[in-house]
C-alpha cells in the first residue's frame, strides 16, 4: 500500500506482480459475484473492468481521471464498486473513497471463494500491455487543434471526450490528456500486442509533432 493506504498492489504467491490495474478488477469480480450492479473507473484504467462487468451482464461507466470524478460518477449511476487502475478501490457500501484495507478484504474474500492461489487467480484475467508515455508541447501549440487533428485521423475509431481525448480501436485504446503541471500531453495506451501498441503511440506522437 502507499503511505496514506488508499492504493493497493498485490504480489502473488510465486513472487510475480499481480498488476495494480487488476486490484480493482479482482475486487469487482468478488462484489459482482455477490451483488450485481454498475461499475465505474477512470478513462486511463484498464478495459478489463469493462469486460468483467459485461460478463456479469452489468453496465460499466467511464469517468474523468481523479478520485472525486470517479465518486461523482458512481453516485450518479448507483455503482456497486469503482475506482482507479492505480490500485484504488472504492466500495460505496462502506464509504466513497479509495481504501486499500477494503481492497485487501475484498481480494481475500475472492481468493477464499474461488479456493485458488493468487497466481492461479491472475490467470483468469487478461494479460494486456499498458504503456504510459508523454509528448512535449510548445507554448504556441493549441491542445484543441491537436485533438481535432487526431479525431479526424482516427475518425473510424470510437472517440470519448469526457477528459482529454480517448480513442478506442478494436483491440487497443489511447488516452491523451494535457498535464496540469507540465507543458506535455500524457499518453496512456493499452492493448494485446506490445509492439503494435508502441507503434500506435509513436505514430500518434509523430502526428502531434508535425
PDB file of C-alpha atoms in Angstrom:
ATOM      1  CA  UNK A   1       0.000   0.000   0.000  1.00  0.00           C
ATOM      2  CA  UNK A   2       1.060   3.625  -0.311  1.00  0.00           C
ATOM      3  CA  UNK A   3       1.646   5.854   2.753  1.00  0.00           C
ATOM      4  CA  UNK A   4      -1.975   7.014   3.039  1.00  0.00           C
ATOM      5  CA  UNK A   5      -3.280   3.473   2.447  1.00  0.00           C
ATOM      6  CA  UNK A   6      -5.643   4.271  -0.413  1.00  0.00           C
ATOM      7  CA  UNK A   7      -3.927   2.237  -3.151  1.00  0.00           C
ATOM      8  CA  UNK A   8      -3.222  -1.483  -3.153  1.00  0.00           C
ATOM      9  CA  UNK A   9      -0.725  -3.518  -5.186  1.00  0.00           C
ATOM     10  CA  UNK A  10      -0.504  -7.303  -4.811  1.00  0.00           C
ATOM     11  CA  UNK A  11       2.410  -9.699  -5.137  1.00  0.00           C
ATOM     12  CA  UNK A  12       1.396 -13.280  -5.995  1.00  0.00           C
ATOM     13  CA  UNK A  13       2.425 -16.393  -4.088  1.00  0.00           C
ATOM     14  CA  UNK A  14       5.063 -17.186  -6.737  1.00  0.00           C
ATOM     15  CA  UNK A  15       6.635 -13.726  -6.401  1.00  0.00           C
ATOM     16  CA  UNK A  16       5.125 -12.339  -9.609  1.00  0.00           C
ATOM     17  CA  UNK A  17       3.450  -8.942  -9.703  1.00  0.00           C
ATOM     18  CA  UNK A  18      -0.344  -9.288  -9.840  1.00  0.00           C
ATOM     19  CA  UNK A  19      -0.610  -5.908 -11.520  1.00  0.00           C
ATOM     20  CA  UNK A  20      -2.112  -2.830  -9.848  1.00  0.00           C
ATOM     21  CA  UNK A  21      -4.604  -2.459 -12.715  1.00  0.00           C
ATOM     22  CA  UNK A  22      -6.080  -5.785 -11.602  1.00  0.00           C
ATOM     23  CA  UNK A  23      -6.559  -4.838  -7.951  1.00  0.00           C
ATOM     24  CA  UNK A  24      -9.849  -3.161  -8.835  1.00  0.00           C
ATOM     25  CA  UNK A  25     -10.747  -5.853 -11.377  1.00  0.00           C
ATOM     26  CA  UNK A  26     -10.374  -8.700  -8.883  1.00  0.00           C
ATOM     27  CA  UNK A  27     -12.225  -6.827  -6.123  1.00  0.00           C
ATOM     28  CA  UNK A  28     -15.020  -6.040  -8.575  1.00  0.00           C
ATOM     29  CA  UNK A  29     -15.132  -9.729  -9.508  1.00  0.00           C
ATOM     30  CA  UNK A  30     -15.951 -10.565  -5.893  1.00  0.00           C
ATOM     31  CA  UNK A  31     -18.548  -7.807  -5.448  1.00  0.00           C
ATOM     32  CA  UNK A  32     -20.335  -8.611  -8.724  1.00  0.00           C
ATOM     33  CA  UNK A  33     -20.475 -12.282  -7.763  1.00  0.00           C
ATOM     34  CA  UNK A  34     -22.394 -11.205  -4.644  1.00  0.00           C
ATOM     35  CA  UNK A  35     -24.271  -8.127  -5.848  1.00  0.00           C
ATOM     36  CA  UNK A  36     -24.983  -7.159  -9.456  1.00  0.00           C
ATOM     37  CA  UNK A  37     -24.805  -3.529 -10.482  1.00  0.00           C
ATOM     38  CA  UNK A  38     -22.867  -0.871 -12.390  1.00  0.00           C
ATOM     39  CA  UNK A  39     -19.120  -0.295 -12.088  1.00  0.00           C
ATOM     40  CA  UNK A  40     -17.007   2.793 -12.734  1.00  0.00           C
ATOM     41  CA  UNK A  41     -13.341   3.517 -13.423  1.00  0.00           C
ATOM     42  CA  UNK A  42     -11.500   6.433 -14.992  1.00  0.00           C
ATOM     43  CA  UNK A  43     -10.572   6.699 -18.659  1.00  0.00           C
ATOM     44  CA  UNK A  44      -6.938   5.739 -18.051  1.00  0.00           C
ATOM     45  CA  UNK A  45      -7.769   2.460 -16.309  1.00  0.00           C
ATOM     46  CA  UNK A  46      -7.655  -0.981 -17.917  1.00  0.00           C
ATOM     47  CA  UNK A  47     -10.539  -2.095 -20.115  1.00  0.00           C
ATOM     48  CA  UNK A  48     -10.520  -5.335 -18.105  1.00  0.00           C
ATOM     49  CA  UNK A  49     -13.082  -3.895 -15.667  1.00  0.00           C
ATOM     50  CA  UNK A  50     -15.467  -3.114 -18.529  1.00  0.00           C
ATOM     51  CA  UNK A  51     -15.070  -6.643 -19.907  1.00  0.00           C
ATOM     52  CA  UNK A  52     -15.569  -8.228 -16.478  1.00  0.00           C
ATOM     53  CA  UNK A  53     -18.652  -6.112 -15.771  1.00  0.00           C
ATOM     54  CA  UNK A  54     -20.221  -7.053 -19.089  1.00  0.00           C
ATOM     55  CA  UNK A  55     -19.625 -10.761 -18.341  1.00  0.00           C
ATOM     56  CA  UNK A  56     -21.929 -10.263 -15.371  1.00  0.00           C
ATOM     57  CA  UNK A  57     -24.423  -8.553 -17.732  1.00  0.00           C
ATOM     58  CA  UNK A  58     -23.993  -5.275 -15.890  1.00  0.00           C
ATOM     59  CA  UNK A  59     -23.246  -1.749 -17.097  1.00  0.00           C
ATOM     60  CA  UNK A  60     -19.796  -0.178 -16.989  1.00  0.00           C
ATOM     61  CA  UNK A  61     -19.220   3.600 -16.985  1.00  0.00           C
ATOM     62  CA  UNK A  62     -16.197   5.802 -17.633  1.00  0.00           C
ATOM     63  CA  UNK A  63     -15.316   8.855 -15.567  1.00  0.00           C
ATOM     64  CA  UNK A  64     -12.753  11.607 -15.861  1.00  0.00           C
ATOM     65  CA  UNK A  65      -9.414  10.997 -14.147  1.00  0.00           C
ATOM     66  CA  UNK A  66      -9.365  11.788 -10.425  1.00  0.00           C
ATOM     67  CA  UNK A  67     -10.908  10.169  -7.360  1.00  0.00           C
ATOM     68  CA  UNK A  68     -13.579  12.864  -6.978  1.00  0.00           C
ATOM     69  CA  UNK A  69     -14.703  12.330 -10.596  1.00  0.00           C
ATOM     70  CA  UNK A  70     -14.947   8.577 -10.104  1.00  0.00           C
ATOM     71  CA  UNK A  71     -17.004   9.081  -6.938  1.00  0.00           C
ATOM     72  CA  UNK A  72     -19.366  11.549  -8.622  1.00  0.00           C
ATOM     73  CA  UNK A  73     -19.996   9.101 -11.474  1.00  0.00           C
ATOM     74  CA  UNK A  74     -20.503   6.215  -9.026  1.00  0.00           C
ATOM     75  CA  UNK A  75     -23.139   8.195  -7.149  1.00  0.00           C
ATOM     76  CA  UNK A  76     -24.808   9.216 -10.409  1.00  0.00           C
ATOM     77  CA  UNK A  77     -25.182   5.644 -11.731  1.00  0.00           C
ATOM     78  CA  UNK A  78     -25.518   3.806  -8.405  1.00  0.00           C
ATOM     79  CA  UNK A  79     -22.330   1.787  -8.876  1.00  0.00           C
ATOM     80  CA  UNK A  80     -21.702  -1.172  -6.558  1.00  0.00           C
ATOM     81  CA  UNK A  81     -17.922  -0.712  -6.872  1.00  0.00           C
ATOM     82  CA  UNK A  82     -15.492   1.544  -8.678  1.00  0.00           C
ATOM     83  CA  UNK A  83     -12.033   3.029  -8.538  1.00  0.00           C
ATOM     84  CA  UNK A  84      -8.867   3.628 -10.492  1.00  0.00           C
ATOM     85  CA  UNK A  85      -6.238   1.497 -12.188  1.00  0.00           C
ATOM     86  CA  UNK A  86      -3.595   2.689  -9.732  1.00  0.00           C
ATOM     87  CA  UNK A  87      -4.875   0.153  -7.193  1.00  0.00           C
ATOM     88  CA  UNK A  88      -7.555   2.428  -5.775  1.00  0.00           C
ATOM     89  CA  UNK A  89     -10.716   0.549  -4.765  1.00  0.00           C
ATOM     90  CA  UNK A  90     -13.913   2.428  -3.851  1.00  0.00           C
ATOM     91  CA  UNK A  91     -16.666   0.365  -2.210  1.00  0.00           C
ATOM     92  CA  UNK A  92     -19.664   2.649  -1.549  1.00  0.00           C
ATOM     93  CA  UNK A  93     -21.367   0.332   0.960  1.00  0.00           C
ATOM     94  CA  UNK A  94     -18.558   1.335   3.346  1.00  0.00           C
ATOM     95  CA  UNK A  95     -17.559   4.808   2.145  1.00  0.00           C
ATOM     96  CA  UNK A  96     -16.876   6.832  -1.003  1.00  0.00           C
ATOM     97  CA  UNK A  97     -13.090   6.894  -1.009  1.00  0.00           C
ATOM     98  CA  UNK A  98     -10.159   4.779  -2.149  1.00  0.00           C
ATOM     99  CA  UNK A  99      -9.268   2.324   0.599  1.00  0.00           C
ATOM    100  CA  UNK A 100      -6.504  -0.291   0.422  1.00  0.00           C
ATOM    101  CA  UNK A 101      -7.741  -2.097   3.562  1.00  0.00           C
ATOM    102  CA  UNK A 102     -11.160  -2.555   1.962  1.00  0.00           C
ATOM    103  CA  UNK A 103      -9.373  -3.814  -1.151  1.00  0.00           C
ATOM    104  CA  UNK A 104      -7.439  -6.362   0.903  1.00  0.00           C
ATOM    105  CA  UNK A 105     -10.647  -7.657   2.497  1.00  0.00           C
ATOM    106  CA  UNK A 106     -12.419  -7.970  -0.854  1.00  0.00           C
ATOM    107  CA  UNK A 107      -9.421  -9.621  -2.504  1.00  0.00           C
ATOM    108  CA  UNK A 108      -9.033 -12.191   0.285  1.00  0.00           C
ATOM    109  CA  UNK A 109     -12.775 -12.890   0.113  1.00  0.00           C
ATOM    110  CA  UNK A 110     -12.429 -13.603  -3.599  1.00  0.00           C
ATOM    111  CA  UNK A 111      -9.459 -15.929  -3.011  1.00  0.00           C
ATOM    112  CA  UNK A 112     -11.416 -17.772  -0.330  1.00  0.00           C
ATOM    113  CA  UNK A 113     -14.493 -18.183  -2.523  1.00  0.00           C
ATOM    114  CA  UNK A 114     -12.542 -19.423  -5.515  1.00  0.00           C
ATOM    115  CA  UNK A 115     -10.171 -21.548  -3.393  1.00  0.00           C
ATOM    116  CA  UNK A 116      -7.228 -20.622  -5.617  1.00  0.00           C
ATOM    117  CA  UNK A 117      -3.757 -19.208  -5.176  1.00  0.00           C
ATOM    118  CA  UNK A 118      -3.119 -15.622  -6.217  1.00  0.00           C
ATOM    119  CA  UNK A 119      -1.119 -16.719  -9.267  1.00  0.00           C
ATOM    120  CA  UNK A 120      -3.946 -19.054 -10.336  1.00  0.00           C
ATOM    121  CA  UNK A 121      -6.451 -16.248  -9.934  1.00  0.00           C
ATOM    122  CA  UNK A 122      -4.357 -13.889 -12.052  1.00  0.00           C
ATOM    123  CA  UNK A 123      -4.582 -16.307 -14.991  1.00  0.00           C
ATOM    124  CA  UNK A 124      -8.355 -15.800 -15.053  1.00  0.00           C
ATOM    125  CA  UNK A 125      -7.907 -12.189 -16.167  1.00  0.00           C
ATOM    126  CA  UNK A 126      -6.449 -10.861 -19.446  1.00  0.00           C
ATOM    127  CA  UNK A 127      -2.753 -10.080 -19.747  1.00  0.00           C
ATOM    128  CA  UNK A 128      -2.977  -6.734 -21.501  1.00  0.00           C
ATOM    129  CA  UNK A 129       0.011  -4.492 -22.044  1.00  0.00           C
ATOM    130  CA  UNK A 130      -0.245  -0.909 -20.783  1.00  0.00           C
ATOM    131  CA  UNK A 131       2.211   1.824 -21.787  1.00  0.00           C
ATOM    132  CA  UNK A 132       2.400   5.310 -20.270  1.00  0.00           C
ATOM    133  CA  UNK A 133       4.219   7.946 -22.307  1.00  0.00           C
ATOM    134  CA  UNK A 134       4.226  11.695 -22.945  1.00  0.00           C
ATOM    135  CA  UNK A 135       4.997  14.246 -25.615  1.00  0.00           C
ATOM    136  CA  UNK A 136       6.192  17.825 -25.089  1.00  0.00           C
ATOM    137  CA  UNK A 137       4.113  20.818 -26.123  1.00  0.00           C
ATOM    138  CA  UNK A 138       5.472  24.130 -27.321  1.00  0.00           C
ATOM    139  CA  UNK A 139       3.860  27.227 -25.845  1.00  0.00           C
ATOM    140  CA  UNK A 140       2.248  28.286 -29.126  1.00  0.00           C
ATOM    141  CA  UNK A 141       0.691  24.891 -29.799  1.00  0.00           C
ATOM    142  CA  UNK A 142      -3.040  24.657 -29.147  1.00  0.00           C
ATOM    143  CA  UNK A 143      -4.184  21.470 -27.489  1.00  0.00           C
ATOM    144  CA  UNK A 144      -7.662  21.712 -29.044  1.00  0.00           C
ATOM    145  CA  UNK A 145      -6.137  21.816 -32.524  1.00  0.00           C
ATOM    146  CA  UNK A 146      -4.035  18.742 -31.727  1.00  0.00           C
ATOM    147  CA  UNK A 147      -7.082  16.818 -30.507  1.00  0.00           C
ATOM    148  CA  UNK A 148      -9.164  17.894 -33.510  1.00  0.00           C
ATOM    149  CA  UNK A 149      -6.464  16.645 -35.849  1.00  0.00           C
ATOM    150  CA  UNK A 150      -6.300  13.288 -34.063  1.00  0.00           C
ATOM    151  CA  UNK A 151     -10.096  12.964 -34.170  1.00  0.00           C
ATOM    152  CA  UNK A 152     -10.048  13.443 -37.938  1.00  0.00           C
ATOM    153  CA  UNK A 153      -7.228  10.959 -38.492  1.00  0.00           C
ATOM    154  CA  UNK A 154      -8.782   8.325 -36.204  1.00  0.00           C
ATOM    155  CA  UNK A 155     -12.369   9.087 -37.244  1.00  0.00           C
ATOM    156  CA  UNK A 156     -13.192   5.384 -37.680  1.00  0.00           C
ATOM    157  CA  UNK A 157     -12.451   4.696 -34.004  1.00  0.00           C
ATOM    158  CA  UNK A 158     -14.719   5.317 -31.013  1.00  0.00           C
ATOM    159  CA  UNK A 159     -13.987   8.799 -29.632  1.00  0.00           C
ATOM    160  CA  UNK A 160     -14.629   9.788 -25.991  1.00  0.00           C
ATOM    161  CA  UNK A 161     -14.300  13.435 -24.926  1.00  0.00           C
ATOM    162  CA  UNK A 162     -15.025  13.225 -21.197  1.00  0.00           C
ATOM    163  CA  UNK A 163     -11.458  14.041 -20.158  1.00  0.00           C
ATOM    164  CA  UNK A 164      -8.954  14.937 -22.836  1.00  0.00           C
ATOM    165  CA  UNK A 165      -9.289  12.519 -25.748  1.00  0.00           C
ATOM    166  CA  UNK A 166      -9.742   8.762 -25.600  1.00  0.00           C
ATOM    167  CA  UNK A 167      -9.597   6.774 -28.848  1.00  0.00           C
ATOM    168  CA  UNK A 168     -10.870   3.198 -28.772  1.00  0.00           C
ATOM    169  CA  UNK A 169      -9.839   0.810 -31.537  1.00  0.00           C
ATOM    170  CA  UNK A 170     -10.822  -2.851 -31.861  1.00  0.00           C
ATOM    171  CA  UNK A 171      -8.101  -4.154 -29.540  1.00  0.00           C
ATOM    172  CA  UNK A 172      -6.249  -1.048 -28.360  1.00  0.00           C
ATOM    173  CA  UNK A 173      -7.070   2.301 -26.835  1.00  0.00           C
ATOM    174  CA  UNK A 174      -5.232   5.603 -26.433  1.00  0.00           C
ATOM    175  CA  UNK A 175      -5.968   8.255 -23.818  1.00  0.00           C
ATOM    176  CA  UNK A 176      -4.385  11.689 -24.210  1.00  0.00           C
ATOM    177  CA  UNK A 177      -4.599  14.381 -21.523  1.00  0.00           C
ATOM    178  CA  UNK A 178      -2.891  17.746 -21.129  1.00  0.00           C
ATOM    179  CA  UNK A 179      -0.852  17.884 -17.940  1.00  0.00           C
ATOM    180  CA  UNK A 180      -1.931  20.483 -15.376  1.00  0.00           C
ATOM    181  CA  UNK A 181       1.637  20.888 -14.115  1.00  0.00           C
ATOM    182  CA  UNK A 182       3.889  20.489 -17.174  1.00  0.00           C
ATOM    183  CA  UNK A 183       3.770  21.561 -20.866  1.00  0.00           C
ATOM    184  CA  UNK A 184       3.154  17.984 -22.010  1.00  0.00           C
ATOM    185  CA  UNK A 185       0.428  15.662 -23.235  1.00  0.00           C
ATOM    186  CA  UNK A 186       0.269  12.450 -21.245  1.00  0.00           C
ATOM    187  CA  UNK A 187      -0.405   9.373 -23.366  1.00  0.00           C
ATOM    188  CA  UNK A 188      -1.810   6.177 -21.894  1.00  0.00           C
ATOM    189  CA  UNK A 189      -2.374   3.113 -24.054  1.00  0.00           C
ATOM    190  CA  UNK A 190      -3.458  -0.496 -23.618  1.00  0.00           C
ATOM    191  CA  UNK A 191      -3.652  -3.442 -25.972  1.00  0.00           C
ATOM    192  CA  UNK A 192      -2.897  -7.099 -26.632  1.00  0.00           C
ATOM    193  CA  UNK A 193       0.361  -6.634 -28.528  1.00  0.00           C
ATOM    194  CA  UNK A 194       3.155  -4.509 -27.023  1.00  0.00           C
ATOM    195  CA  UNK A 195       4.929  -3.980 -30.374  1.00  0.00           C
ATOM    196  CA  UNK A 196       1.723  -2.911 -32.100  1.00  0.00           C
ATOM    197  CA  UNK A 197       0.847  -0.674 -29.152  1.00  0.00           C
ATOM    198  CA  UNK A 198       4.233   1.027 -29.191  1.00  0.00           C
ATOM    199  CA  UNK A 199       3.888   1.617 -32.937  1.00  0.00           C
ATOM    200  CA  UNK A 200       0.475   3.231 -32.385  1.00  0.00           C
ATOM    201  CA  UNK A 201       1.910   5.526 -29.703  1.00  0.00           C
ATOM    202  CA  UNK A 202       4.865   6.515 -31.919  1.00  0.00           C
ATOM    203  CA  UNK A 203       2.528   7.255 -34.822  1.00  0.00           C
ATOM    204  CA  UNK A 204       0.354   9.420 -32.575  1.00  0.00           C
ATOM    205  CA  UNK A 205       3.361  11.305 -31.219  1.00  0.00           C
ATOM    206  CA  UNK A 206       4.558  11.927 -34.786  1.00  0.00           C
ATOM    207  CA  UNK A 207       1.131  13.343 -35.681  1.00  0.00           C
ATOM    208  CA  UNK A 208       1.281  15.669 -32.664  1.00  0.00           C
ATOM    209  CA  UNK A 209       4.813  16.780 -33.536  1.00  0.00           C
ATOM    210  CA  UNK A 210       4.085  17.573 -37.178  1.00  0.00           C
TER     211      UNK A 210
END
